[in-house]
Coordinates of C-alpha atoms in Angstrom, one line a residue:
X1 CA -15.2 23.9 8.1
X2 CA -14.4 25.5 4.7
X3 CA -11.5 24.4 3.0
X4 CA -9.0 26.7 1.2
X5 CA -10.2 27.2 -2.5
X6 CA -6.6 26.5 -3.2
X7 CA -6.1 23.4 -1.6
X8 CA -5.3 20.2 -4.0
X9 CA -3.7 16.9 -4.1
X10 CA -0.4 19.0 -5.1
X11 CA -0.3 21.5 -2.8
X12 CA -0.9 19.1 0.3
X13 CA 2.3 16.4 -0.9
X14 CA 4.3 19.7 -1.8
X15 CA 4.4 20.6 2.2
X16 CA 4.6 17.2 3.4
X17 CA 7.5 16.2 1.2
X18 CA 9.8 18.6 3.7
X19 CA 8.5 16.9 6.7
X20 CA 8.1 13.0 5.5
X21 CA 10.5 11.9 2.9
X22 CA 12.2 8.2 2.2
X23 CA 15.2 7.3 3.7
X24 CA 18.2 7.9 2.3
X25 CA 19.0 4.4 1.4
X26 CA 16.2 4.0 -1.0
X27 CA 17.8 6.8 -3.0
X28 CA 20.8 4.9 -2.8
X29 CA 19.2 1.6 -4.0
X30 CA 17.7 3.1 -6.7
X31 CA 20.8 4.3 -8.0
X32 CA 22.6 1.3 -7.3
X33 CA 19.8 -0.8 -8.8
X34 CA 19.2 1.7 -12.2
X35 CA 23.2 1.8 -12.8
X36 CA 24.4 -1.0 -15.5
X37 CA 27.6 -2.4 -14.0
X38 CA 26.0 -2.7 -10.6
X39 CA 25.6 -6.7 -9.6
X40 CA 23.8 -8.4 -6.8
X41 CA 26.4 -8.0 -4.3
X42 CA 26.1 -3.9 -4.3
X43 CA 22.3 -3.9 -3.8
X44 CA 22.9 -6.1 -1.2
X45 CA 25.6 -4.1 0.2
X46 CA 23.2 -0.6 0.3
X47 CA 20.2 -3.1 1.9
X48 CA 22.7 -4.9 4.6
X49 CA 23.7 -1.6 5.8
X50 CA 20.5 -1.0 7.4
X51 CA 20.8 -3.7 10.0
X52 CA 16.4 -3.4 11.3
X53 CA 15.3 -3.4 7.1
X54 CA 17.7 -6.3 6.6
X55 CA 16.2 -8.3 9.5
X56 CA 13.0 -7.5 8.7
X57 CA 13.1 -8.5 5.0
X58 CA 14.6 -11.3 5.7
X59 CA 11.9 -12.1 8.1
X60 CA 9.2 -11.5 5.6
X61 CA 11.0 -14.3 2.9
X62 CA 10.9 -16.8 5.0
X63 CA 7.4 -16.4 5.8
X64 CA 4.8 -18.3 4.3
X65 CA 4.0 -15.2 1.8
X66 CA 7.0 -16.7 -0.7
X67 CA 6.8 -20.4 1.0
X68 CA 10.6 -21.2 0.0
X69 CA 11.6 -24.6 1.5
X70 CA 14.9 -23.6 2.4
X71 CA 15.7 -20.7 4.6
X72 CA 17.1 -17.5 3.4
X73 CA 19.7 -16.3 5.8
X74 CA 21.4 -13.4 3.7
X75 CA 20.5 -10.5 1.7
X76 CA 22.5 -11.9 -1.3
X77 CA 20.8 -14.7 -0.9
X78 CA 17.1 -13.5 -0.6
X79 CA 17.9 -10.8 -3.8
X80 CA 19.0 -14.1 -5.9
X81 CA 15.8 -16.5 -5.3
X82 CA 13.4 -13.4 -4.8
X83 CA 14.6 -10.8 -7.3
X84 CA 16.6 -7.6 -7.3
X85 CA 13.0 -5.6 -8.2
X86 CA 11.2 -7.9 -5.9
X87 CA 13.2 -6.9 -2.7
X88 CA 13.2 -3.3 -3.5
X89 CA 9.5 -2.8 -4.1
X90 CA 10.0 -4.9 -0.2
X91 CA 12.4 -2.3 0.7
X92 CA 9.9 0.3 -0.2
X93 CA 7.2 -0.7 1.3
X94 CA 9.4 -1.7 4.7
X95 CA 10.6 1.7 4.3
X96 CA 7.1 4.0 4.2
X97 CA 6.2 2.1 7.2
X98 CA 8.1 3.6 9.0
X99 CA 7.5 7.5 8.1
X100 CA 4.6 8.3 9.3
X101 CA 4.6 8.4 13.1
X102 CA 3.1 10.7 15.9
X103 CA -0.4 10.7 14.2
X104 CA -3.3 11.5 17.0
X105 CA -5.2 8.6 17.6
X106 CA -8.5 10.3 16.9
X107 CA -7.7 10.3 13.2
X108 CA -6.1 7.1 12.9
X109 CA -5.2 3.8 15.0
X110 CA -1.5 3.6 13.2
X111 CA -1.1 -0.5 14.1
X112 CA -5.0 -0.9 12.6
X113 CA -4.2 1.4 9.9
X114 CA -1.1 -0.9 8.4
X115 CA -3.4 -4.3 9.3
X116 CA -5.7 -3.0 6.4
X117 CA -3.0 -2.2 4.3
X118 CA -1.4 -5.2 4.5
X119 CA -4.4 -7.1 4.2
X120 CA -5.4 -5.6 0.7
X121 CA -1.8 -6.4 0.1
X122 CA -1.9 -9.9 0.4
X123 CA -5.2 -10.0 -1.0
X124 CA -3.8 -8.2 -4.4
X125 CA -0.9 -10.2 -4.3
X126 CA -3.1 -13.4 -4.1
X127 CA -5.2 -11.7 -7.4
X128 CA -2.3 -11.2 -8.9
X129 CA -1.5 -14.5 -9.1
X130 CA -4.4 -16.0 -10.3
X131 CA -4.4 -13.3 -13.1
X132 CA -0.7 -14.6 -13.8
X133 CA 0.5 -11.5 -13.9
X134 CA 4.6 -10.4 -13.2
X135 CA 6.4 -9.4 -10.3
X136 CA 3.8 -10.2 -7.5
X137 CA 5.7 -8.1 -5.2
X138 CA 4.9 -4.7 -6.8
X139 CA 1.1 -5.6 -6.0
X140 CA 1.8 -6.2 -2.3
X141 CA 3.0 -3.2 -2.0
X142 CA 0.7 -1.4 -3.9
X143 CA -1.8 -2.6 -1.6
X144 CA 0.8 -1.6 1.3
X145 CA 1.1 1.7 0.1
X146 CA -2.9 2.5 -1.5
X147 CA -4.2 4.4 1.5
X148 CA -0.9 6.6 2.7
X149 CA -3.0 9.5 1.0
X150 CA -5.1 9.3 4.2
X151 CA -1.8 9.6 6.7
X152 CA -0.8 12.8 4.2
X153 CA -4.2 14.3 5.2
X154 CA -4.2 13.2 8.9
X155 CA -1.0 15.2 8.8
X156 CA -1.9 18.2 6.4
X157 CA -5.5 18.8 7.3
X158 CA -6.1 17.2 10.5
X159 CA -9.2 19.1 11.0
X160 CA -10.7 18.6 7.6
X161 CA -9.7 15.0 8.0
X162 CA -12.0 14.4 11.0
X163 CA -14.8 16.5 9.8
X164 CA -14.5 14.3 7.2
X165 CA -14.2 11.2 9.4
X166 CA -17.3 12.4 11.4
X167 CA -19.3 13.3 8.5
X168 CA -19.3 9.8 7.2
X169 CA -20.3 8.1 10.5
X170 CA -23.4 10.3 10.6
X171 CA -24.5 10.1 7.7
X172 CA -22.8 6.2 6.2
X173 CA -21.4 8.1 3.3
X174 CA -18.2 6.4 2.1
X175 CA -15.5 8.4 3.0
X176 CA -13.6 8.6 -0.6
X177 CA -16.8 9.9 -1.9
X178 CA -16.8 12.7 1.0
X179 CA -13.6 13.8 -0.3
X180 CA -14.4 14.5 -3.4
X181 CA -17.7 16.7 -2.3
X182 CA -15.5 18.6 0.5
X183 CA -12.3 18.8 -1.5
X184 CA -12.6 18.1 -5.0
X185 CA -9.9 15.3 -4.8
X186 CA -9.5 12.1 -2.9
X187 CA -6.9 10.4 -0.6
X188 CA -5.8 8.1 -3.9
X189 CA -5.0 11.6 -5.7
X190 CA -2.8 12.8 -2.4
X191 CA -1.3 9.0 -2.7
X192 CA -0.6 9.1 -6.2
X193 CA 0.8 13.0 -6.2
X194 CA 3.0 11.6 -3.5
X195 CA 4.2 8.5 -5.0
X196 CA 5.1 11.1 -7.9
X197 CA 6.8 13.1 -6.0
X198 CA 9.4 10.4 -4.4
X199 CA 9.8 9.0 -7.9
X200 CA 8.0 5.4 -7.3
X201 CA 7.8 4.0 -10.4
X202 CA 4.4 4.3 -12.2
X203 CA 3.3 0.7 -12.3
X204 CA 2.8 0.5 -8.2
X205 CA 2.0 5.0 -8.1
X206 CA -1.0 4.7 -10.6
X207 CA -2.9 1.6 -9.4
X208 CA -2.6 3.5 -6.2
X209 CA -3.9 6.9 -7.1
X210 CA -6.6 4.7 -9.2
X211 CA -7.9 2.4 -6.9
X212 CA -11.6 4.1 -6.6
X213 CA -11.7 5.4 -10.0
X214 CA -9.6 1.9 -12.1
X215 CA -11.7 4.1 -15.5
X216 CA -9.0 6.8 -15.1
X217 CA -6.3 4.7 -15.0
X218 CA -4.2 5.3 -18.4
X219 CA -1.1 2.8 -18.5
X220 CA -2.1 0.4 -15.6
X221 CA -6.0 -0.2 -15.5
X222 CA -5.5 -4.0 -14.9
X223 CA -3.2 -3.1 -11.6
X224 CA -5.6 -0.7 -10.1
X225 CA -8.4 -3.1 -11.1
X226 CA -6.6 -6.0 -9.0
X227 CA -6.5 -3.6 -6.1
X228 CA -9.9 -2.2 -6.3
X229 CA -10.8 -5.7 -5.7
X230 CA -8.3 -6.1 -3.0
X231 CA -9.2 -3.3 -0.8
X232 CA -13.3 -4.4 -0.8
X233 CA -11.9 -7.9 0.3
X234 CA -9.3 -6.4 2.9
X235 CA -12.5 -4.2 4.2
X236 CA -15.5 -6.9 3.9
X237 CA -13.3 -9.3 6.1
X238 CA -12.5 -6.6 8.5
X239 CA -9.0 -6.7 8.6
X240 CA -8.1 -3.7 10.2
X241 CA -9.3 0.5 9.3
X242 CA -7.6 2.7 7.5
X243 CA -10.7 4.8 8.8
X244 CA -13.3 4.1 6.3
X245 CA -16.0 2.2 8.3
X246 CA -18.1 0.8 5.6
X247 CA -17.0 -1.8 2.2
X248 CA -16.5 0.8 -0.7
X249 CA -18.8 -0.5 -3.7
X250 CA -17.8 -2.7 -6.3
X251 CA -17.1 -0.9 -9.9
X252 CA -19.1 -3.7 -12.4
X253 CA -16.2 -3.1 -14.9
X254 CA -13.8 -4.6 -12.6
X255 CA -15.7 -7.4 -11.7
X256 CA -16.4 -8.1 -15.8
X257 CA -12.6 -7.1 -16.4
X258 CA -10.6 -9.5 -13.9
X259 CA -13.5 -12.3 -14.9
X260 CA -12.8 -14.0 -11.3
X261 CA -15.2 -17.1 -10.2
X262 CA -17.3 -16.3 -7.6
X263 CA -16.1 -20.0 -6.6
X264 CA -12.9 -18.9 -6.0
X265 CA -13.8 -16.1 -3.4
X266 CA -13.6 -18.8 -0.6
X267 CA -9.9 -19.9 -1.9
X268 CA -9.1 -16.1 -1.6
X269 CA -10.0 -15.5 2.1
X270 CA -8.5 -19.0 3.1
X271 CA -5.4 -17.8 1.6
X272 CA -5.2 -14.1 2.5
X273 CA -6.3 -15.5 6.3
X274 CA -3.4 -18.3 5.8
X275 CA -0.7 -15.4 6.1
X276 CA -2.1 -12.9 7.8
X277 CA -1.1 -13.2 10.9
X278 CA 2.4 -14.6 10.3
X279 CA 2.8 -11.5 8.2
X280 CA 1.4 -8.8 10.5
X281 CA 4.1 -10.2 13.0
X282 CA 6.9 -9.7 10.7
X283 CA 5.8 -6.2 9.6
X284 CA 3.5 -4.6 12.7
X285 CA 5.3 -7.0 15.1
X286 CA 1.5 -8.3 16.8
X287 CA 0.1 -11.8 16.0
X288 CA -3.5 -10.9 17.4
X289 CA -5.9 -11.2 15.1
X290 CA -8.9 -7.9 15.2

């Protein structure tokens, strides 16, 4: 199938935008969270009122992701220890979850998809860390959010999407690669244009529209780096699809850049394996481990 001429990253996120936007309340937040008087107890307020995200978030700091000793029963309480950035970047992430529904199966296992995701976002988060960089939460969901490009197109252009799919199991061509020769532009440009779009600040949109080309990356090439990595781990251990079936390649420059030990690969996957599963429950709601 030929696509339209036409057809970019742009065009694609311009249609969905009327179909899949963010709820309300994140508007909300962000307002709440970007105006000077506002304390604590307002973001709290805007969160509480959504009684499933509250319950949820809530679930997610008491896993062992933050590993706080003593329990976090409120949102006041979890915005204080956490951070008021912290649990909005969780609030986003929470959030996109749950937009993308009634997908055909054929294209995309939906519970599989948001296994990798959250894999590579544990896995950057983890990275992060070592790296001692700020704000660990923005990576997590970075790595939530770095393969939503794919759901735009599943959506958009489902029949591009599994010639795409297709093409790549018979011939083992990696399937970001494939985009680029059939459309010129890749899931991470769809992701990117629509992180744009719904005004997610840069430092978590441009790791994610960067994550197979960290070279192009102009204000956060040590964030799309960290994920680049994090998305060959999530893939190589086989935590969950996002519909590529083979581990992307390794850009040499992120290796060199990030300067991790080979001896500390085995500390990564005991860790990112350490709260998988309790964190797949609070966000997928399954424990099995595929």
């Amino acid at each position: 199938m030929r696509p339209d001429k036409h057809l970019s990253a742009e065009i694609i996120v311009q249609d969905i935008s009327t179909i899949h936007s963010l709820p309300m309340f994140y508007s909300q937040l962000s307002e709440v969270m970007d105006h000077p008087r506002s304390s604590i107890g307002d973001v709290a307020k805007v969160i509480s009122e959504d009684q499933g995200l509250t319950a949820r978030i809530l679930k997610l700091a008491n896993s062992p992701l933050f590993g706080y000793f003593s329990r976090i029963d409120t949102i006041t309480k979890a915005v204080t220890i956490i951070g008021v950035q912290q649990v909005r970047d969780l609030a986003l992430a929470l959030s996109v979850m749950d937009v993308f529904t009634g997908i055909p199966e054929d294209l995309v296992n939906m519970e599989q998809f948001w296994r990798h995701s959250i894999a590579t976002g544990l896995a950057a988060r983890i990275l992060a860390t070592t790296q001692r960089e700020a704000n660990l939460e923005r990576f997590f969901v970075a790595g939530i959010l770095h393969d939503i490009g794919r759901l735009v197109m599943y959506v958009r252009i489902p029949e591009l999407a599994l010639e795409l799919l297709e093409r790549c199991r018979a011939t083992g061509t990696l399937l970001h690669k494939a985009e680029t020769e059939l459309l010129s532009f890749t899931h991470a440009d769809v992701a990117g244009a629509l992180l744009r779009h719904w005004k997610i600040p840069p430092g978590v949109a441009e790791p994610v529209a960067c994550h197979h080309s960290c070279r192009s990356a102009g204000q956060y090439p040590r964030e799309a780096s960290i994920l680049h990595f994090a998305d060959i781990i999530a893939h190589a251990l086989e935590l969950g699809s996002s519909g590529e079936i083979f581990v992307p390649e390794l850009d040499a420059t992120v290796w060199e850049g990030l300067k991790i030990s080979p001896f500390f690969l085995p500390s990564l996957v005991k860790q990112v394996d350490g709260m998988y599963d309790q964190t797949i429950s609070v966000l997928v709601g399954s424990e099995s481990h595929e």
